[in-house]
Tab-separated table of C-alpha atoms in Angstrom:
chain	number	residue	atom	x	y	z
A	1	MET	CA	30.812	-42.041	2.467
A	2	THR	CA	29.872	-45.336	2.983
A	3	LYS	CA	30.096	-46.722	6.717
A	4	ASP	CA	33.336	-49.351	6.909
A	5	TRP	CA	30.873	-52.607	8.871
A	6	VAL	CA	34.259	-55.163	9.165
A	7	ARG	CA	36.029	-52.272	11.082
A	8	TRP	CA	32.892	-51.684	12.757
A	9	HIS	CA	32.841	-54.366	14.122
A	10	GLN	CA	36.611	-54.917	15.698
A	11	ASP	CA	35.447	-52.720	18.148
A	12	TYR	CA	33.207	-56.658	19.808
A	13	ASP	CA	37.311	-57.444	20.270
A	14	ASN	CA	37.588	-54.666	23.248
A	15	PRO	CA	36.092	-55.466	26.825
A	16	ASN	CA	35.439	-52.282	27.719
A	17	SER	CA	33.855	-50.687	24.592
A	18	TRP	CA	29.997	-49.838	24.413
A	19	LEU	CA	29.264	-52.369	21.482
A	20	ALA	CA	30.973	-55.134	23.704
A	21	LYS	CA	28.718	-54.347	26.835
A	22	ARG	CA	25.739	-54.140	24.525
A	23	LEU	CA	26.436	-57.238	23.229
A	24	GLU	CA	26.366	-58.948	27.001
A	25	ILE	CA	23.079	-57.033	26.929
A	26	VAL	CA	21.607	-58.989	23.728
A	27	GLN	CA	23.139	-62.260	24.753
A	28	HIS	CA	21.313	-62.617	28.273
A	29	ASN	CA	17.797	-61.087	27.031
A	30	LEU	CA	18.524	-63.945	24.225
A	31	CYS	CA	18.765	-66.497	26.753
A	32	ARG	CA	15.533	-65.658	28.274
A	33	ALA	CA	13.908	-65.341	24.987
A	34	LEU	CA	15.295	-68.942	24.342
A	35	ASP	CA	13.656	-70.365	27.500
A	36	ASP	CA	10.702	-67.964	27.477
A	37	ALA	CA	9.412	-67.942	23.641
A	38	PRO	CA	6.915	-70.410	22.577
A	39	TYR	CA	7.765	-73.511	20.713
A	40	GLY	CA	6.500	-74.264	16.965
A	41	PRO	CA	4.222	-77.150	16.295
A	42	ASP	CA	7.158	-78.673	15.097
A	43	GLY	CA	9.003	-78.622	18.666
A	44	THR	CA	11.417	-76.635	17.780
A	45	ARG	CA	11.994	-72.331	17.992
A	46	ARG	CA	12.778	-70.517	14.654
A	47	LEU	CA	14.761	-67.179	15.397
A	48	ILE	CA	15.570	-64.656	12.623
A	49	SER	CA	18.595	-61.990	13.053
A	50	ILE	CA	17.819	-58.641	10.844
A	51	CYS	CA	21.223	-56.914	10.076
A	52	ALA	CA	23.124	-59.918	11.837
A	53	GLY	CA	26.833	-58.852	11.240
A	54	GLU	CA	29.424	-62.206	12.146
A	55	GLY	CA	26.500	-63.131	14.047
A	56	ARG	CA	27.715	-62.651	17.625
A	57	ASP	CA	24.430	-61.324	18.891
A	58	VAL	CA	23.080	-65.083	18.104
A	59	LEU	CA	26.123	-68.239	17.219
A	60	PRO	CA	27.815	-68.452	20.897
A	61	VAL	CA	24.326	-68.137	22.838
A	62	LEU	CA	22.332	-70.982	20.373
A	63	ALA	CA	26.572	-72.870	20.788
A	64	LYS	CA	25.158	-73.165	24.430
A	65	HIS	CA	21.628	-73.160	25.588
A	66	ASP	CA	19.690	-76.233	26.157
A	67	ASN	CA	17.268	-74.716	23.396
A	68	GLY	CA	19.932	-73.163	21.102
A	69	ARG	CA	21.307	-76.038	19.087
A	70	SER	CA	17.941	-77.452	18.055
A	71	ALA	CA	16.638	-74.034	16.983
A	72	ARG	CA	16.330	-73.048	13.366
A	73	ALA	CA	17.578	-69.271	12.517
A	74	LEU	CA	18.053	-66.806	9.444
A	75	LEU	CA	20.581	-64.808	10.030
A	76	VAL	CA	20.410	-61.323	7.045
A	77	GLU	CA	23.172	-59.685	6.539
A	78	LEU	CA	24.656	-57.509	3.788
A	79	ASP	CA	28.240	-57.418	3.906
A	80	PRO	CA	29.609	-60.487	2.035
A	81	THR	CA	32.712	-60.589	4.378
A	82	LEU	CA	30.564	-60.394	7.509
A	83	SER	CA	27.964	-63.308	6.056
A	84	GLN	CA	30.609	-65.528	4.796
A	85	ARG	CA	32.274	-65.085	8.958
A	86	ALA	CA	29.033	-65.823	10.044
A	87	ARG	CA	28.388	-68.981	7.989
A	88	ALA	CA	31.732	-69.736	9.237
A	89	THR	CA	31.105	-69.613	12.708
A	90	ALA	CA	28.128	-71.363	12.725
A	91	ALA	CA	29.424	-74.294	11.056
A	92	ASP	CA	32.456	-73.916	13.521
A	93	LEU	CA	30.486	-74.055	16.303
A	94	GLY	CA	28.469	-77.339	14.899
A	95	LEU	CA	25.036	-75.290	13.764
A	96	PRO	CA	23.311	-77.104	11.513
A	97	GLU	CA	19.701	-75.465	11.666
A	98	VAL	CA	21.950	-71.652	11.485
A	99	GLU	CA	21.263	-69.993	7.825
A	100	VAL	CA	23.181	-67.319	6.897
A	101	ALA	CA	21.877	-65.367	4.011
A	102	THR	CA	24.103	-62.775	2.035
A	103	ALA	CA	21.109	-60.207	1.294
A	104	ASP	CA	19.053	-56.239	2.283
A	105	ALA	CA	17.813	-57.236	5.118
A	106	GLY	CA	15.349	-54.386	4.569
A	107	LYS	CA	13.291	-56.779	1.819
A	108	ILE	CA	10.735	-58.741	2.927
A	109	ASP	CA	11.203	-61.112	0.273
A	110	VAL	CA	14.539	-62.496	2.336
A	111	TYR	CA	12.239	-63.958	5.264
A	112	LEU	CA	9.048	-64.788	3.781
A	113	GLY	CA	10.331	-69.073	3.885
A	114	ALA	CA	11.662	-68.679	7.172
A	115	GLY	CA	8.093	-69.437	8.593
A	116	PRO	CA	7.419	-67.114	11.544
A	117	ALA	CA	9.705	-67.225	14.081
A	118	HIS	CA	10.206	-67.228	17.901
A	119	VAL	CA	12.662	-64.604	18.750
A	120	ILE	CA	13.512	-61.469	16.009
A	121	ILE	CA	16.867	-60.511	16.793
A	122	ALA	CA	17.273	-56.266	15.585
A	123	CYS	CA	19.982	-54.796	16.602
A	124	GLY	CA	22.330	-51.959	15.616
A	125	VAL	CA	18.901	-51.574	12.623
A	126	PHE	CA	17.192	-48.757	14.043
A	127	GLY	CA	19.854	-45.896	14.686
A	128	ASN	CA	20.758	-46.664	10.952
A	129	ILE	CA	17.325	-45.828	9.343
A	130	SER	CA	15.085	-43.490	9.458
A	131	SER	CA	12.164	-42.614	11.832
A	132	GLU	CA	9.428	-43.194	9.135
A	133	ASP	CA	11.219	-46.531	8.404
A	134	ILE	CA	11.570	-47.629	12.039
A	135	GLN	CA	7.735	-47.009	12.147
A	136	ARG	CA	7.458	-49.471	8.663
A	137	THR	CA	9.821	-51.896	10.181
A	138	ILE	CA	8.045	-52.180	13.807
A	139	ALA	CA	4.646	-52.544	11.471
A	140	THR	CA	5.814	-55.236	10.259
A	141	LEU	CA	7.167	-57.467	11.987
A	142	PRO	CA	4.184	-58.675	13.712
A	143	ALA	CA	3.431	-60.452	9.983
A	144	LEU	CA	6.696	-62.398	10.585
A	145	LEU	CA	6.508	-63.501	14.857
A	146	ALA	CA	4.844	-66.610	15.780
A	147	PRO	CA	2.270	-66.245	18.375
A	148	GLY	CA	3.502	-64.474	21.591
A	149	GLY	CA	6.957	-64.084	19.284
A	150	ILE	CA	9.751	-61.942	21.159
A	151	VAL	CA	11.740	-59.322	19.592
A	152	ILE	CA	14.568	-57.574	21.123
A	153	TRP	CA	16.638	-54.480	19.748
A	154	THR	CA	18.711	-51.127	20.834
A	155	ARG	CA	18.644	-48.093	19.739
A	156	GLY	CA	21.962	-45.828	20.832
A	157	LEU	CA	21.667	-42.673	21.962
A	158	LEU	CA	21.898	-39.322	19.498
A	159	GLU	CA	25.575	-37.752	19.526
A	160	ASN	CA	23.583	-34.139	21.505
A	161	GLY	CA	22.657	-36.711	23.895
A	162	ASP	CA	19.194	-37.220	23.120
A	163	ASP	CA	17.403	-40.714	23.256
A	164	PRO	CA	15.065	-41.918	20.897
A	165	SER	CA	14.387	-45.276	22.316
A	166	LEU	CA	11.103	-43.509	23.959
A	167	GLU	CA	10.134	-43.390	19.858
A	168	VAL	CA	10.713	-46.899	19.473
A	169	ARG	CA	9.027	-48.342	22.861
A	170	THR	CA	6.055	-45.737	21.257
A	171	CYS	CA	5.836	-47.284	18.042
A	172	PHE	CA	6.333	-51.534	19.474
A	173	ASP	CA	3.248	-50.459	22.636
A	174	GLU	CA	1.166	-49.072	19.023
A	175	HIS	CA	2.307	-52.234	17.364
A	176	GLY	CA	0.288	-54.710	19.445
A	177	PHE	CA	3.640	-55.430	21.436
A	178	ALA	CA	3.926	-55.844	25.302
A	179	GLU	CA	7.432	-54.561	27.300
A	180	LEU	CA	9.226	-57.728	28.990
A	181	SER	CA	12.040	-55.649	29.427
A	182	PHE	CA	14.351	-52.520	29.099
A	183	THR	CA	17.422	-51.954	29.791
A	184	SER	CA	19.881	-48.488	30.101
A	185	PRO	CA	22.628	-48.874	31.791
A	186	ALA	CA	24.164	-45.680	33.572
A	187	GLY	CA	26.911	-44.090	31.958
A	188	SER	CA	26.296	-46.623	28.762
A	189	ARG	CA	24.476	-44.647	25.549
A	190	ASN	CA	23.104	-48.613	24.979
A	191	ARG	CA	19.326	-49.121	24.952
A	192	VAL	CA	18.521	-52.612	24.559
A	193	GLY	CA	14.629	-53.526	24.475
A	194	VAL	CA	12.370	-56.536	25.131
A	195	HIS	CA	9.152	-56.677	23.434
A	196	GLN	CA	6.461	-59.507	22.972
A	197	LEU	CA	3.426	-60.251	20.388
A	198	SER	CA	0.440	-59.321	22.585
A	199	ILE	CA	-1.813	-60.118	19.480
A	200	GLN	CA	-2.811	-62.894	17.429
A	201	PRO	CA	-1.961	-63.170	13.986
A	202	ALA	CA	-5.719	-62.524	12.090
A	203	GLU	CA	-5.081	-59.055	13.318
A	204	THR	CA	-2.287	-58.382	11.701
A	205	PRO	CA	-2.010	-57.365	7.538
A	206	PRO	CA	0.155	-60.006	6.035
A	207	ALA	CA	3.919	-59.133	5.014
A	208	THR	CA	3.776	-58.424	0.895
A	209	PRO	CA	5.899	-59.715	-1.564
A	210	GLY	CA	8.271	-56.780	-2.877
A	211	MET	CA	7.808	-55.158	-0.127
A	212	ARG	CA	10.810	-52.818	1.658
A	213	MET	CA	11.357	-52.456	5.023
A	214	PHE	CA	14.041	-50.269	5.733
A	215	ALA	CA	16.993	-48.806	3.675
A	216	PHE	CA	20.380	-48.478	5.161
A	217	ARG	CA	21.421	-44.841	5.462
């Protein structure tokens, strides 16, 4: 049965929900990333949000942060209702440098024209794809990042209480990233990690047009 992602997003509006609490942590980390990430040659930063939903992780931060309004952002979301909401919010917040693509975020082609990103948001992704796709996605991210680029990601506990975030952290370590922070709030199922690319572009394989990083399941 296909998950109703529009209904799923309603939990953001409940301040006591795990989703609202995760959002607070992600936005805090994005603020720090906008302070710390490198700039591009044109003096701006580029941001990519994978499976962006309504853009709640990103858009309010870009609107309020000193470095946010000048950032060039690509938000990718397959659901047309959610992507249109993100598009409308970006317009309402006065963020003309934000592009929202209604597209399959697992396909590499949607990112190839966005230029190397200084920040990538991968929230709500790793809990909905296979272990093989997690490995493939993390292995591909360096090809989408500028030197020193930052990835903010999330992973929740499994229903049986197991914590698969260790697998994700290990995979980032194996593919040229250094961990900047890892948040595991007491009493919460949320895990939020921040990793920075520590290898040079010459050491990373290029992204190949037509390749797929992951498929939602």
